[in-house]
Short mmCIF file of C-alpha atoms in Angstrom, two decimals:
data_model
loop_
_atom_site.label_atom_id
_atom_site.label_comp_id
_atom_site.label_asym_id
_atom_site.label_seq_id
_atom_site.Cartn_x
_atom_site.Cartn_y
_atom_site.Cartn_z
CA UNK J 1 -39.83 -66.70 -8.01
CA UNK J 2 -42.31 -68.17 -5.17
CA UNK J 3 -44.74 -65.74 -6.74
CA UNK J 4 -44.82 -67.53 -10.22
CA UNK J 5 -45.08 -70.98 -8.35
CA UNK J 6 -47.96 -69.78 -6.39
CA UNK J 7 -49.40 -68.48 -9.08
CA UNK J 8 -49.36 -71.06 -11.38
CA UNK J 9 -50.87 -73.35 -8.50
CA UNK J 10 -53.71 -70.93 -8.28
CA UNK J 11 -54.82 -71.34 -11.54
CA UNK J 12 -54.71 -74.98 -11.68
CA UNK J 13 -56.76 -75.19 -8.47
CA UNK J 14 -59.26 -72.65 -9.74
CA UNK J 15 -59.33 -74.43 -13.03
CA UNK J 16 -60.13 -78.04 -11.34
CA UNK J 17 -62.75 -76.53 -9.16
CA UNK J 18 -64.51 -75.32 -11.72
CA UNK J 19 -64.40 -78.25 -13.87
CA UNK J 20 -65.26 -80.03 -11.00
CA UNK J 21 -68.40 -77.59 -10.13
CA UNK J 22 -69.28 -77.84 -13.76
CA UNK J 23 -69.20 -81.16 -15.00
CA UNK J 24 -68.89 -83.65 -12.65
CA UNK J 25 -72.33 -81.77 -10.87
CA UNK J 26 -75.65 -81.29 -12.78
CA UNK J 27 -74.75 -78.90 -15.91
CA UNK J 28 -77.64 -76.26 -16.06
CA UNK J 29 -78.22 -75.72 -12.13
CA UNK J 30 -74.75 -74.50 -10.98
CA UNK J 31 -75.53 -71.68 -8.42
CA UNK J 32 -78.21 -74.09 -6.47
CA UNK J 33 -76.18 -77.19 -6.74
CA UNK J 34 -72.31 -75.85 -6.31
CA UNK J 35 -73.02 -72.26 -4.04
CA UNK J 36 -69.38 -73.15 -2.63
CA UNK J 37 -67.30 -72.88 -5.87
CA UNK J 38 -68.44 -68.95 -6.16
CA UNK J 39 -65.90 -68.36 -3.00
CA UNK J 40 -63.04 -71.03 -4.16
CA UNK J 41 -63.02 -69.07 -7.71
CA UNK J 42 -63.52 -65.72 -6.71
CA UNK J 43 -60.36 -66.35 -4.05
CA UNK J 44 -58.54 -68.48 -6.91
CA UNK J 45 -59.28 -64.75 -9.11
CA UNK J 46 -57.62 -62.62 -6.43
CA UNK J 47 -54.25 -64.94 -5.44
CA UNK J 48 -53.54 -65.00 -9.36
CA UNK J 49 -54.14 -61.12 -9.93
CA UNK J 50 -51.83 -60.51 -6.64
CA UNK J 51 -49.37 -63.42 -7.06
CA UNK J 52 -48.56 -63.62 -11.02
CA UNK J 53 -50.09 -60.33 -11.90
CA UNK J 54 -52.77 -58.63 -14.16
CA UNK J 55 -52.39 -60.67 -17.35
CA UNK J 56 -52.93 -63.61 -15.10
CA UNK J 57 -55.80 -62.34 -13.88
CA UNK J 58 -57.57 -61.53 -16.95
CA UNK J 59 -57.12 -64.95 -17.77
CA UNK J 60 -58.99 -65.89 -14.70
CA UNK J 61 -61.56 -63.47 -15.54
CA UNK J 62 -62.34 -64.71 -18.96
CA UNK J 63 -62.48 -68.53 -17.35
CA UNK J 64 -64.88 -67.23 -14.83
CA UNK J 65 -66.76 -65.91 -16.96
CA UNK J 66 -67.43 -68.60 -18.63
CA UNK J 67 -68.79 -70.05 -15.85
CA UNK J 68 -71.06 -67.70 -14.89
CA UNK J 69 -72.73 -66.73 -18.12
CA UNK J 70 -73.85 -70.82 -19.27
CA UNK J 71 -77.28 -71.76 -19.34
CA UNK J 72 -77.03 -75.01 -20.77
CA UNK J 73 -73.94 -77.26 -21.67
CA UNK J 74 -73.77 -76.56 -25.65
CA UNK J 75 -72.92 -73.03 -24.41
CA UNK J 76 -70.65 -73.73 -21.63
CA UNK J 77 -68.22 -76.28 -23.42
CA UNK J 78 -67.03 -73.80 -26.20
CA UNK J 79 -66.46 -71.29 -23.45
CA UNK J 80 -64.56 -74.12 -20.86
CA UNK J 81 -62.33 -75.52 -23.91
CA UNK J 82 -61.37 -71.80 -25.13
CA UNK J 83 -60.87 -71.18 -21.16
CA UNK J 84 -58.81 -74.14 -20.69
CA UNK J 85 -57.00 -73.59 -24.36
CA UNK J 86 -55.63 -69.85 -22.70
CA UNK J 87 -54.97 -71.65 -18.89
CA UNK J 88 -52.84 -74.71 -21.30
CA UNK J 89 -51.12 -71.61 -22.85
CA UNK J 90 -50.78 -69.24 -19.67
CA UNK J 91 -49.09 -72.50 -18.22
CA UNK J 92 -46.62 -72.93 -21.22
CA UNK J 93 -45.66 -69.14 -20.56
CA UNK J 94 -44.97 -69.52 -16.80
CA UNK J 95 -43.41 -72.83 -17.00
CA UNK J 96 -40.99 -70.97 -19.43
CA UNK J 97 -40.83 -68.02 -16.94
CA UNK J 98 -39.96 -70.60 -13.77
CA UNK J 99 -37.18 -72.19 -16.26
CA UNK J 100 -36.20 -68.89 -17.19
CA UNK J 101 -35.94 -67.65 -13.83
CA UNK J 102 -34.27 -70.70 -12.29
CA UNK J 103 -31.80 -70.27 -15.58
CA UNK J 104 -30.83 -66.31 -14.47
CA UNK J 105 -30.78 -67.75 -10.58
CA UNK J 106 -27.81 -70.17 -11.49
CA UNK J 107 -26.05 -68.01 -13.61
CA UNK J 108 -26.30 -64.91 -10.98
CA UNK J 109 -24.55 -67.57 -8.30
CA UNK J 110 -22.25 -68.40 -10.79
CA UNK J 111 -21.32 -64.87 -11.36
CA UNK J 112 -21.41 -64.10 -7.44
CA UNK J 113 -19.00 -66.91 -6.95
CA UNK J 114 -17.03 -65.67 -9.47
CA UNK J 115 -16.50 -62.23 -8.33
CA UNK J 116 -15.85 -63.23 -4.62
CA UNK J 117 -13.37 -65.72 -6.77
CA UNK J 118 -11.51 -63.06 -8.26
CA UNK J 119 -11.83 -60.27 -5.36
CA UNK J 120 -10.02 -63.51 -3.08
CA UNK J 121 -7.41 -63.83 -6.22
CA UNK J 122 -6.81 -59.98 -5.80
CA UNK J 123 -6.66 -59.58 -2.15
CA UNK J 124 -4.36 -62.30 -1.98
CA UNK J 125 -2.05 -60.44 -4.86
CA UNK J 126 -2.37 -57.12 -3.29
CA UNK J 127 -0.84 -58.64 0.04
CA UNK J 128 1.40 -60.55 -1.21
CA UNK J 129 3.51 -57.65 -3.30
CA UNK J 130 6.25 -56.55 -1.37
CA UNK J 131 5.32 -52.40 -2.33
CA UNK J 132 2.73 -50.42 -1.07
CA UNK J 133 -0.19 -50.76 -3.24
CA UNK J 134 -2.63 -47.51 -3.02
CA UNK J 135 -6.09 -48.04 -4.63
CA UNK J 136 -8.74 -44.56 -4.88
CA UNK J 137 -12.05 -43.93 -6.39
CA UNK J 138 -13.01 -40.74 -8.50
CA UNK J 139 -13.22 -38.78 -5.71
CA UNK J 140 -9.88 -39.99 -4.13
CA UNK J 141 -11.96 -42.19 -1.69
CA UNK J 142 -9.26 -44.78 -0.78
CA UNK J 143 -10.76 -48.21 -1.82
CA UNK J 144 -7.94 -50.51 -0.88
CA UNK J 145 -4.53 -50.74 0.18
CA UNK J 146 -1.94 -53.44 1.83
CA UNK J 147 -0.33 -53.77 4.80
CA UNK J 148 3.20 -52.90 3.16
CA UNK J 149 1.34 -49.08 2.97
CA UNK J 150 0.88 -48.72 6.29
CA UNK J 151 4.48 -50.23 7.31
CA UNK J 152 5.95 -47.87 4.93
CA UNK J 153 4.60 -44.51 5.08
CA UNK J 154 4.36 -45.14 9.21
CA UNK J 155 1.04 -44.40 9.53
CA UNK J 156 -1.69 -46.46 12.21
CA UNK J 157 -4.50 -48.52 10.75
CA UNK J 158 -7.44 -45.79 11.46
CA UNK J 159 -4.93 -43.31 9.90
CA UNK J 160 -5.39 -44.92 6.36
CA UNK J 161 -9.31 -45.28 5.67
CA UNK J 162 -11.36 -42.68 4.35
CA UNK J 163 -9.91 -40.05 1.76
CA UNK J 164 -6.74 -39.79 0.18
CA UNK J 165 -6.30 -36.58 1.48
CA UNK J 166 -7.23 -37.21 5.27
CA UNK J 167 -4.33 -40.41 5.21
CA UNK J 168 -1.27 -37.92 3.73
CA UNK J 169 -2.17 -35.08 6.33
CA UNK J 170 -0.17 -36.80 8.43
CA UNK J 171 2.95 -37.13 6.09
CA UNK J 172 5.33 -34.34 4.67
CA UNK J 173 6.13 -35.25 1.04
CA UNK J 174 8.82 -33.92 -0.65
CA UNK J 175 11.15 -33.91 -4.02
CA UNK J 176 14.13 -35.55 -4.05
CA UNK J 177 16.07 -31.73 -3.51
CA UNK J 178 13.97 -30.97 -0.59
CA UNK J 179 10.82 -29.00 -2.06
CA UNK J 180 7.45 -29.77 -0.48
CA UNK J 181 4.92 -31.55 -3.17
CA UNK J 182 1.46 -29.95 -2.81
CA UNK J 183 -1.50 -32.43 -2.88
CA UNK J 184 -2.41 -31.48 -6.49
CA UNK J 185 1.10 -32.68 -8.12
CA UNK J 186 0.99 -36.07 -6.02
CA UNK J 187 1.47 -39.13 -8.51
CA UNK J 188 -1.82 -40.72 -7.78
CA UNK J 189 -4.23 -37.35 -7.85
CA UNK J 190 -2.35 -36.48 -11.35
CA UNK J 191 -3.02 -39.97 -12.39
CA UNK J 192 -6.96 -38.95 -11.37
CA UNK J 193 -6.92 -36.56 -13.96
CA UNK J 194 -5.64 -39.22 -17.01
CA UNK J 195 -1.66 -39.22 -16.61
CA UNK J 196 -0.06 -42.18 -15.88
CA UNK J 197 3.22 -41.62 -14.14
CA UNK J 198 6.09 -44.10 -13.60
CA UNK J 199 9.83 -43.62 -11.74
CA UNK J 200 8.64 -40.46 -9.64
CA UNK J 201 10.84 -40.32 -6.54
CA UNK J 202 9.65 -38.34 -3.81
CA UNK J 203 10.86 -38.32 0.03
CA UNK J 204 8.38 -39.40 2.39
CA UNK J 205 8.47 -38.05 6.48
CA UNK J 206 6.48 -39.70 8.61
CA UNK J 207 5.06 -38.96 11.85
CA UNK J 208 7.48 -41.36 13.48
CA UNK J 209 10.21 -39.41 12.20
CA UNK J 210 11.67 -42.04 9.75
CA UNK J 211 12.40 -40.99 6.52
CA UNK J 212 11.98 -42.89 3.30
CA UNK J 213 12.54 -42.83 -0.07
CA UNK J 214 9.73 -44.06 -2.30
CA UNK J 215 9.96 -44.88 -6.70
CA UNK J 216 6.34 -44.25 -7.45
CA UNK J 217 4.28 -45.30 -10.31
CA UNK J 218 0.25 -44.54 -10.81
CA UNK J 219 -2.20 -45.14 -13.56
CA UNK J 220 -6.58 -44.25 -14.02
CA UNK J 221 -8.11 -46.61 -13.87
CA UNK J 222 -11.37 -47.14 -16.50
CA UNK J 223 -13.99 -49.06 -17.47
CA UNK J 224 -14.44 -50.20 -21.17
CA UNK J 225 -16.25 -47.56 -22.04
CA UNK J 226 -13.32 -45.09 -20.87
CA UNK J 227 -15.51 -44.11 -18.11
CA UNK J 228 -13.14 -42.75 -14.64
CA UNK J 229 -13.51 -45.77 -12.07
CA UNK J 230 -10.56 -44.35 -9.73
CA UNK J 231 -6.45 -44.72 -9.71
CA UNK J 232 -3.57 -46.91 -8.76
CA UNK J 233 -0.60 -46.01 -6.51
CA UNK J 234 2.16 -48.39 -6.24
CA UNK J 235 5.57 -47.09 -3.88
CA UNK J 236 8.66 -48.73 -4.15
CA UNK J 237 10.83 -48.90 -0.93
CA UNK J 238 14.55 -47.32 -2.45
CA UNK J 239 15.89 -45.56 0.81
CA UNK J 240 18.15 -48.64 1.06
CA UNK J 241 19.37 -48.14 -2.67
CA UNK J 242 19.75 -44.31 -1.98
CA UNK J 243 21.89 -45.08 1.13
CA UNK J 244 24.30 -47.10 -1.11
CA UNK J 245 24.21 -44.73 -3.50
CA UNK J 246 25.75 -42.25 -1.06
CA UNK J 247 27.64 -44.90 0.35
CA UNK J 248 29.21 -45.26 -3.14
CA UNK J 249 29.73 -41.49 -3.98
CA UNK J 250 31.36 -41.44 -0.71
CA UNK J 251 33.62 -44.38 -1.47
CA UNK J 252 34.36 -42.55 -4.43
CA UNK J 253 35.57 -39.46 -2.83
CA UNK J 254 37.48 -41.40 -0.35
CA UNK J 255 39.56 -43.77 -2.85
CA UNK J 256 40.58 -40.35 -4.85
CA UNK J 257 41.27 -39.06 -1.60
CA UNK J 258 43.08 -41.22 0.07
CA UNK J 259 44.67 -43.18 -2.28
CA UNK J 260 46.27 -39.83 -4.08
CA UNK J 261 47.95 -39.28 -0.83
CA UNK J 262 50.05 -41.59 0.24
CA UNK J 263 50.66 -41.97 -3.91
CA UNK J 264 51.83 -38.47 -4.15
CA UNK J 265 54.01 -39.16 -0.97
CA UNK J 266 55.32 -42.04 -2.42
CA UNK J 267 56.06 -39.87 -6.12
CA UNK J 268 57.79 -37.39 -3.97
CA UNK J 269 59.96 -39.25 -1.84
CA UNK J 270 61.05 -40.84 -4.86
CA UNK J 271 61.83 -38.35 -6.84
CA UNK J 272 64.00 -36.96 -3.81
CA UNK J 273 65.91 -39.71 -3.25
CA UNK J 274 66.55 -40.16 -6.93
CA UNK J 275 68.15 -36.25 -6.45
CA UNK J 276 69.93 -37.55 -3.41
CA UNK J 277 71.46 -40.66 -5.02
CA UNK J 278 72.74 -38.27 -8.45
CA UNK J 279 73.83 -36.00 -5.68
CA UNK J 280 75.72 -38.89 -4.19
CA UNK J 281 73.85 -38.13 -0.38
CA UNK J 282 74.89 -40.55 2.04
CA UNK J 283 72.87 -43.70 3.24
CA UNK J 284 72.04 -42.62 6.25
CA UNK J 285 70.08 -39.56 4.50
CA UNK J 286 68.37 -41.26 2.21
CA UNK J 287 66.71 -44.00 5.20
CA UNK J 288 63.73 -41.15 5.85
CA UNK J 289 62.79 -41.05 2.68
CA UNK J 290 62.88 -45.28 2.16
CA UNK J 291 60.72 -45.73 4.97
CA UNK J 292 58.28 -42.45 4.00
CA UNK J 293 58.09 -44.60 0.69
CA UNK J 294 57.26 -48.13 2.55
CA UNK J 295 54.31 -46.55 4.66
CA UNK J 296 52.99 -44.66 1.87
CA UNK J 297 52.81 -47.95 -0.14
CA UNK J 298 51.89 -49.94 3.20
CA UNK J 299 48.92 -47.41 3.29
CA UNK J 300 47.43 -47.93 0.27
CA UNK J 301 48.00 -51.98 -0.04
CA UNK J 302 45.60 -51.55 2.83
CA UNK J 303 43.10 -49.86 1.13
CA UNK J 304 43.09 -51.99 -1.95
CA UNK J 305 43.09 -55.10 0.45
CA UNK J 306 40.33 -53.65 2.21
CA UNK J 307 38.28 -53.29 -1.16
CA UNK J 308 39.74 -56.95 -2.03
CA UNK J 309 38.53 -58.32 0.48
CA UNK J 310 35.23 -56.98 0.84
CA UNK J 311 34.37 -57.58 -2.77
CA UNK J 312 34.96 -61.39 -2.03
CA UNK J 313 33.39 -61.31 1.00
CA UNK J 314 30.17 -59.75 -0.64
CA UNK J 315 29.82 -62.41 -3.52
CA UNK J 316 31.07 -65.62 -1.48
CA UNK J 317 34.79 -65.85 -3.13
CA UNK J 318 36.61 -65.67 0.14
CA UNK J 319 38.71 -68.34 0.25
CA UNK J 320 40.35 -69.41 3.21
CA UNK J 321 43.81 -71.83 3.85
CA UNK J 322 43.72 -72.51 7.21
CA UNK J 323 46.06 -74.24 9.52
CA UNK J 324 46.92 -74.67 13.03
CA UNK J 325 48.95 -71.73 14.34
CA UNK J 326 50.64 -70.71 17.46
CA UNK J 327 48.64 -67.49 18.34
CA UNK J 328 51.05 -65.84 20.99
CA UNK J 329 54.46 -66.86 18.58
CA UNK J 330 52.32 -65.11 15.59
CA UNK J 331 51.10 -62.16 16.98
CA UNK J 332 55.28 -61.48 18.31
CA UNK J 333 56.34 -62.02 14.57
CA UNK J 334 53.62 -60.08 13.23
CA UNK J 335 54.74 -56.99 15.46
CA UNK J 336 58.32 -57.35 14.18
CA UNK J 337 57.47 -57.43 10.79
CA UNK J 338 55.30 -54.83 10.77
CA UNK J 339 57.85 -52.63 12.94
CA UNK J 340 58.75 -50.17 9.24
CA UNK J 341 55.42 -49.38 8.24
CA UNK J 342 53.72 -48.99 12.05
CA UNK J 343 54.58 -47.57 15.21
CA UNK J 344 55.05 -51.17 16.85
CA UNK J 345 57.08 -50.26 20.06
CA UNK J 346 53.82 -49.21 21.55
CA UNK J 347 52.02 -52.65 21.39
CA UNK J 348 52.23 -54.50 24.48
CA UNK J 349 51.42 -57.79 24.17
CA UNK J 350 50.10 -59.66 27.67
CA UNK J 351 49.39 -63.45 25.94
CA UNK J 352 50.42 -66.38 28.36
CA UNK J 353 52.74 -69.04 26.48
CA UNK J 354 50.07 -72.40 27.50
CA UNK J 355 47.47 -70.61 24.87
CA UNK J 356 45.90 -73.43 22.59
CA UNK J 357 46.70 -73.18 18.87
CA UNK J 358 43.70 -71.94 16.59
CA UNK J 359 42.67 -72.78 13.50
CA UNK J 360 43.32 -69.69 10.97
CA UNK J 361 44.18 -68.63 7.60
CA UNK J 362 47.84 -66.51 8.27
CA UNK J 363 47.98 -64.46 5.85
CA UNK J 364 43.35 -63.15 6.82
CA UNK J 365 44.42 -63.21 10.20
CA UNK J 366 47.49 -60.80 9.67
CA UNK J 367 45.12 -59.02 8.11
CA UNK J 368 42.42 -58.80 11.07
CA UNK J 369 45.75 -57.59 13.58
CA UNK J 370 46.71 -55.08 11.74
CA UNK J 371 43.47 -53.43 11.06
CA UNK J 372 42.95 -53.15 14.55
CA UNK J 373 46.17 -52.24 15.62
CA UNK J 374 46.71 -49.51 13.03
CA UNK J 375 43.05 -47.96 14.35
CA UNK J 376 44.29 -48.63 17.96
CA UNK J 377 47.47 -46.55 17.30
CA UNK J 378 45.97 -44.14 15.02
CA UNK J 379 43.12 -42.95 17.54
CA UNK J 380 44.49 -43.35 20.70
CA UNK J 381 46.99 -40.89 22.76
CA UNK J 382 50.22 -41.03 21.72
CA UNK J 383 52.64 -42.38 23.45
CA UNK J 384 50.23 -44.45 25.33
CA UNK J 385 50.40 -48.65 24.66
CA UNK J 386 48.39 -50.40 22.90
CA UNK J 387 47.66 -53.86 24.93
CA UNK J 388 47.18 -57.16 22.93
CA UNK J 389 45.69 -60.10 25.27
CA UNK J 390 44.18 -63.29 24.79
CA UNK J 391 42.02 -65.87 26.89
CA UNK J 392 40.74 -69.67 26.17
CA UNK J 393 36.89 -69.82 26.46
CA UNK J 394 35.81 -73.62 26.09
CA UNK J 395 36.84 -74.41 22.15
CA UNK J 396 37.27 -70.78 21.38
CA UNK J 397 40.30 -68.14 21.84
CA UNK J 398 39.58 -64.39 22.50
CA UNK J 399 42.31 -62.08 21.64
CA UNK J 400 41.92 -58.33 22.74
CA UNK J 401 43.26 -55.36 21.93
CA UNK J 402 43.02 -52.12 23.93
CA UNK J 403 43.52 -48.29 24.10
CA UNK J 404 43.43 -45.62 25.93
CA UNK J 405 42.12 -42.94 23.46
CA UNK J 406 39.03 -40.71 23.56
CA UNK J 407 36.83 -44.12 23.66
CA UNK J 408 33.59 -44.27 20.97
CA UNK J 409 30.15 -43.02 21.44
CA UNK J 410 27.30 -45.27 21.89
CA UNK J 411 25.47 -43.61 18.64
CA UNK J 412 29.02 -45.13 16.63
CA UNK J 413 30.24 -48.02 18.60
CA UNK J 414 26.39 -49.31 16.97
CA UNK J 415 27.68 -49.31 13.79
CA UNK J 416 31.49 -49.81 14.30
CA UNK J 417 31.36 -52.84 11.53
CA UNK J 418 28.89 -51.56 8.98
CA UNK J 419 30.35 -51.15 5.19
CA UNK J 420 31.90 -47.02 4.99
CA UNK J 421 30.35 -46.79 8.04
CA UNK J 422 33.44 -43.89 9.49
CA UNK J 423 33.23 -42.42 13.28
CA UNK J 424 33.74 -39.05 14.57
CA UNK J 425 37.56 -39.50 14.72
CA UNK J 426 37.91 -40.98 11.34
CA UNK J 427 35.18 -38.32 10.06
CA UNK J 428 37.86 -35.45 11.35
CA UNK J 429 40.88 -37.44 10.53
CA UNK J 430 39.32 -38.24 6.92
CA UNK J 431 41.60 -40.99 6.52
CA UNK J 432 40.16 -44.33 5.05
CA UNK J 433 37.64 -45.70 3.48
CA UNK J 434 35.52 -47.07 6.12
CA UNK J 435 36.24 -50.65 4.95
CA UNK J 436 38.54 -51.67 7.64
CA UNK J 437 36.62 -52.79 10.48
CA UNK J 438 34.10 -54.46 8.34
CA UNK J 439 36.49 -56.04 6.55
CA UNK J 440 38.15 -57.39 9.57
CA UNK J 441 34.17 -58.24 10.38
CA UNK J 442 34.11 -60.45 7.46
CA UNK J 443 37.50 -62.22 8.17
CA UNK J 444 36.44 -63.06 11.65
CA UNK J 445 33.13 -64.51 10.70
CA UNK J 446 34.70 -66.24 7.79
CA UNK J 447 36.98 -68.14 9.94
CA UNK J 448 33.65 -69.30 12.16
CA UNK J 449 34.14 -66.54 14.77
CA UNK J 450 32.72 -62.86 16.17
CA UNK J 451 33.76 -59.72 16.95
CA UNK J 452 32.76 -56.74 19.39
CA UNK J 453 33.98 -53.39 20.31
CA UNK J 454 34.09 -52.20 24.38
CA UNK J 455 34.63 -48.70 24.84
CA UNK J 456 34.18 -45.55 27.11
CA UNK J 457 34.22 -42.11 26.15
CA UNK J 458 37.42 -40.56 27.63
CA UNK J 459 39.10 -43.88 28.92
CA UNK J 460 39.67 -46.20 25.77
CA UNK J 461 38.10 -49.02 23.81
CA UNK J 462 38.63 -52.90 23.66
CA UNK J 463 38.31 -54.73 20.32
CA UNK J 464 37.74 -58.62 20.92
CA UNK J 465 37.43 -61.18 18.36
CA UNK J 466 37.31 -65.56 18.80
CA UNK J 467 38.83 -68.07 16.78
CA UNK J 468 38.56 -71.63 16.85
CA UNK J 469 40.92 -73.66 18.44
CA UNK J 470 43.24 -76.78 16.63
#
């Protein structure tokens, strides 16, 4: 561009010095009058043919010329006008050019501005989608990616530039039954080749060790005239969906399980005492069978509270009627009504009479005791008590409940209150569904207050909760 400008200045200064040189001095005598315009036009010459080029330069040729062939004025006008007439139309063209130019200048900011524009608008998008966006060149160079990649497949910053293949090296990828994927059959270097790929779940091991379970989609990506420009990879985090999945299948297993049980104990003690009764047995015979029948159905009211009770819990329908109650003259009745359906004699309860009420619903808070005590009994030594205390702290009450079983590993007192989360005792026990202590969790938190679990391996565990006082 400074180029045009400079040349289009050099041929109006060459053009004025010769008009000068040959007009304004005496026409006819130009070398001995004017010997200084021979330097000024023949450096006017070379700045045009360097600066604006050779067309430019003949130009300046021609007008010098014209200069140096008259003899007398008659033949040097003609030449000047037709000189000046290609100059006057040499300047049209440039003047053009420089609008021309300055035209293609704008518009190439415009269109710089506009692709920093949109590679801002898709940097931004990129980072701000929650899955791991993956994006390759032809020769699975990796272009771009987010920082959800790196979070999810565990792998450091330096890790994830240059190829495709030198990021996965680090990673063992694998089908949902376990088979290794080789390199060639991954989503995104398929999706090289022209496929485009949606809802492929693979397993993903990191270096780390975590292990995570991706939904992948890819897609080529081309330009308009179909040419290759690279691929798309976008991985969806689903380990947490998986996990419930199992979760579920588990529940599944369990509720057939363990809710055909104590049903089929229930059918047959039934059915023998109806035998009993048409055999005309005696009362006292038929009291075994009654109270086989009342823990059977105790058993399963539990479980299908326990599922109640979650399910509300989960989508905010818990409802609680809370009033003040006595918590020492509760917990006493609650052990004497619950005296047919557990084993009740071996709860001690250590609760001094000057306790504060609490505020509580009854009927959640029966529920929280006897979750706990039925573990308490189940899992610990039998024959040994089962210890329910209880202790003001400022506007809150803590009631305990102890053991002296095998006590809880660190690795499962962790996860104690998780949904179907089952220890090692329950695991060999296979009784329940893993709802009740996150059940209880949910009662306790729904009434304003916490629990925790104490325990040591071969001397017992402590379950403590708090409730709000009156």
């Amino acid at each position: 561009m400074k180029r045009v400008y400079w040349g289009l200045l050099a041929v109006v200064a060459s053009a004025f010095a010769v008009f000068l040189a040959d007009v304004l001095l005496v026409p006819g005598v130009f070398f001995p009058e004017a010997p200084y315009a021979v330097p000024i036009l023949v450096a006017a010459y070379f700045a045009a043919l360097w600066l604006v080029g050779v067309a430019t330069g003949l130009t300046m040729a021609l007008f010098l010329a014209s200069v140096f062939l008259h003899v007398s004025p008659p033949t040097t006008w003609p030449l000047m006008l037709v000189s000046l007439a290609i100059i006057g139309g040499l300047a049209g063209v440039l003047t053009r050019r420089i609008t021309r130019e300055h035209q293609l200048s704008r518009e190439r900011l415009r269109l710089l501005g506009e692709v920093e524009r949109r590679a801002a608008v898709l940097d931004a998008t990129i980072a701000a989608i929650p899955d791991a966006v993956i994006i390759v060149g032809p020769d699975q160079q990796l272009l771009r990616l987010n920082a959800t990649t790196q979070a999810l497949l565990g792998l450091a910053e330096q890790e994830m530039h240059g190829s495709l293949a030198g990021g996965l090296v680090h990673l063992d990828i694998e089908t949902p039954d376990g088979r290794p994927v080789a390199q060639q059959d991954l989503p995104v270097v398929r999706a090289l080749q022209g496929e485009t790929l949606q809802g492929v779940v693979l397993v993903v091991r990191a270096p780390t060790g975590s292990v995570t379970w991706v939904s992948s989609a890819a897609a080529p990506i081309r330009a308009a005239d179909g040419t290759l420009l690279g691929a798309v990879l976008i991985l969806t985090d689903i380990t947490g969906q998986r996990r419930l999945e199992e979760q579920l299948r588990d529940l599944l297993r369990a509720v057939s399980h363990d809710l055909r049980n104590p049903l089929a104990a229930i059918r047959g003690q039934a059915e023998l005492l109806r035998r009993r009764l048409q055999q005309g047995a005696p009362p006292d015979k038929l009291t075994a069978g009654a109270d086989s029948i009342v823990a059977s159905a105790q058993r399963m009211n539990t479980m299908i509270q326990d599922l109640v009770d979650a399910a509300r819990s989960e989508s905010s329908q818990l409802q609680l009627r809370r009033e003040p109650l006595d918590l020492r003259g509760f917990v006493l009745g609650l052990r004497q009504r619950l005296a047919a359906s557990l084993e009740t004699a071996r709860i001690a309860v250590e609760m001094p009479a000057g306790l504060p009420q609490v505020t509580a619903d009854p009927a959640r808070l029966e529920r929280i005791l006897t979750n706990l005590w039925s573990n308490a009994l189940k899992y610990s030594t039998p024959g040994t008590p089962v210890t329910v205390s209880a202790r003001q702290e400022g506007d809150r009450v803590i009631t305990a409940v102890s053991d002296r079983g095998p006590g809880i590993s660190p690795s499962d007192l962790a996860r104690l209150f998780e949904r179907y989360f089952r220890g090692a005792a329950a695991r060999e026990q296979r009784e329940g569904l893993g709802l009740g202590l996150f059940t209880t969790r949910q009662l306790v938190e729904a009434h304003g207050g916490r629990i925790w679990a104490e325990s040591q391996v071969g001397v017992g565990s402590t379950f403590s909760f708090s409730l709000p006082t009156a």
